[in-house]
Short mmCIF file of C-alpha atoms in Angstrom, two decimals:
data_model
loop_
_atom_site.label_atom_id
_atom_site.label_comp_id
_atom_site.label_asym_id
_atom_site.label_seq_id
_atom_site.Cartn_x
_atom_site.Cartn_y
_atom_site.Cartn_z
CA UNK A 1 0.00 0.00 0.00
CA UNK A 2 1.37 3.42 -0.88
CA UNK A 3 2.04 6.23 1.56
CA UNK A 4 0.99 9.78 0.76
CA UNK A 5 2.58 12.78 2.46
CA UNK A 6 0.02 15.28 3.74
CA UNK A 7 1.10 18.91 3.99
CA UNK A 8 -0.73 22.18 4.54
CA UNK A 9 0.44 25.75 4.95
CA UNK A 10 -2.30 26.12 7.60
CA UNK A 11 -0.26 24.10 10.11
CA UNK A 12 3.37 24.60 11.11
CA UNK A 13 5.98 23.26 8.74
CA UNK A 14 7.87 20.23 10.02
CA UNK A 15 10.86 21.33 12.12
CA UNK A 16 12.72 18.07 11.64
CA UNK A 17 12.90 14.92 9.58
CA UNK A 18 9.19 14.13 9.52
CA UNK A 19 5.97 14.94 7.66
CA UNK A 20 2.91 16.70 9.11
CA UNK A 21 1.02 13.48 8.43
CA UNK A 22 1.15 10.30 6.36
CA UNK A 23 -1.95 8.82 4.72
CA UNK A 24 -1.97 5.05 4.18
CA UNK A 25 -5.24 3.88 2.64
CA UNK A 26 -7.88 5.70 4.65
CA UNK A 27 -5.74 5.89 7.82
CA UNK A 28 -4.00 9.18 8.55
CA UNK A 29 -1.10 9.23 11.00
CA UNK A 30 -0.74 12.72 12.50
CA UNK A 31 2.68 13.84 13.65
CA UNK A 32 2.90 15.65 16.95
CA UNK A 33 1.73 19.25 16.92
CA UNK A 34 2.79 21.86 19.42
CA UNK A 35 1.37 25.35 19.79
CA UNK A 36 3.30 26.91 16.92
CA UNK A 37 1.58 29.56 14.87
CA UNK A 38 1.83 28.23 11.29
CA UNK A 39 2.65 31.63 9.81
CA UNK A 40 5.17 33.06 12.27
CA UNK A 41 6.46 29.62 13.41
CA UNK A 42 6.54 31.09 16.93
CA UNK A 43 5.10 29.34 19.97
CA UNK A 44 1.91 31.04 21.16
CA UNK A 45 1.95 32.21 24.76
CA UNK A 46 0.25 30.43 27.65
CA UNK A 47 -1.23 27.00 28.14
CA UNK A 48 -4.78 27.84 26.96
CA UNK A 49 -3.53 29.45 23.75
CA UNK A 50 -1.19 26.51 23.12
CA UNK A 51 -3.95 23.94 23.60
CA UNK A 52 -6.23 25.80 21.17
CA UNK A 53 -3.42 26.24 18.64
CA UNK A 54 -2.60 22.52 18.80
CA UNK A 55 -6.23 21.61 18.08
CA UNK A 56 -6.32 24.16 15.23
CA UNK A 57 -3.10 22.71 13.79
CA UNK A 58 -4.43 19.15 13.99
CA UNK A 59 -7.68 20.29 12.38
CA UNK A 60 -5.78 21.89 9.48
CA UNK A 61 -3.80 18.71 8.81
CA UNK A 62 -6.94 16.54 9.01
CA UNK A 63 -8.69 18.84 6.54
CA UNK A 64 -5.71 18.75 4.16
CA UNK A 65 -6.21 14.98 3.99
CA UNK A 66 -9.98 15.27 3.44
CA UNK A 67 -10.97 14.58 7.04
CA UNK A 68 -12.07 16.43 10.15
CA UNK A 69 -11.29 16.33 13.85
CA UNK A 70 -14.37 14.11 14.22
CA UNK A 71 -12.47 11.44 12.24
CA UNK A 72 -9.73 11.15 14.88
CA UNK A 73 -9.89 7.62 16.29
CA UNK A 74 -6.96 7.93 18.74
CA UNK A 75 -5.50 11.07 20.28
CA UNK A 76 -2.32 11.22 22.36
CA UNK A 77 -1.76 14.24 24.60
CA UNK A 78 1.59 15.10 26.17
CA UNK A 79 1.69 17.70 28.95
CA UNK A 80 4.67 19.11 30.81
CA UNK A 81 2.31 19.78 33.75
CA UNK A 82 -0.55 17.35 34.36
CA UNK A 83 -2.40 20.00 36.36
CA UNK A 84 -3.43 21.36 32.92
CA UNK A 85 -5.33 18.13 32.16
CA UNK A 86 -8.70 19.59 33.21
CA UNK A 87 -8.18 22.59 30.91
CA UNK A 88 -7.38 20.23 28.04
CA UNK A 89 -10.66 18.39 28.74
CA UNK A 90 -12.62 21.64 28.81
CA UNK A 91 -11.16 22.95 25.53
CA UNK A 92 -11.38 19.53 23.88
CA UNK A 93 -15.13 19.66 24.55
CA UNK A 94 -15.29 22.75 22.31
CA UNK A 95 -13.58 20.97 19.41
CA UNK A 96 -15.09 17.47 19.68
CA UNK A 97 -18.54 15.94 20.10
CA UNK A 98 -19.43 12.42 21.14
CA UNK A 99 -18.34 9.85 20.36
CA UNK A 100 -14.97 11.17 21.53
CA UNK A 101 -11.75 9.60 20.26
CA UNK A 102 -9.84 7.08 22.31
CA UNK A 103 -7.20 9.04 24.19
CA UNK A 104 -4.07 8.88 26.29
CA UNK A 105 -2.66 11.74 28.35
CA UNK A 106 0.91 11.59 29.56
CA UNK A 107 3.08 13.80 31.70
CA UNK A 108 6.47 14.49 30.12
CA UNK A 109 9.59 16.30 31.31
CA UNK A 110 9.88 18.59 28.30
CA UNK A 111 8.68 19.18 24.74
CA UNK A 112 10.25 20.77 21.64
CA UNK A 113 10.76 24.55 21.74
CA UNK A 114 9.65 24.65 25.38
CA UNK A 115 6.03 23.84 24.47
CA UNK A 116 3.61 23.03 27.29
CA UNK A 117 1.47 20.58 25.28
CA UNK A 118 1.85 18.34 22.23
CA UNK A 119 -0.69 16.07 20.55
CA UNK A 120 -0.61 13.42 17.83
CA UNK A 121 -3.12 10.91 16.65
CA UNK A 122 -4.56 8.41 14.24
CA UNK A 123 -7.43 9.38 11.95
CA UNK A 124 -9.72 7.14 9.93
CA UNK A 125 -11.05 9.12 6.98
CA UNK A 126 -14.42 8.07 5.63
CA UNK A 127 -13.99 8.28 1.88
#
């Protein structure tokens, strides 16, 4: 099965040796997104702004592949401070409706560029 690179200018450009996402069949593998503004490539300030920016970045990549956030089957969330978990839940409720994706949330020591949150996931696109 072939792999298709997914790229959009509406999400931050890859800052390393990876693609924003890879589509294999109807399964989209999202690379980790941090709270980078896709146009300035600067990290937005504060945990709430970073969470929202991450969801917006993931949404842009999903849409570039012909999907939506609602198509995310599995979401992984990485936080440098697990006390922000409740805020992630609150904001996630603004971006997602039931049935919610399967999800993991992990506390990590640090993230690229000093980000406070990073998310990646697996999307099944209904074609």
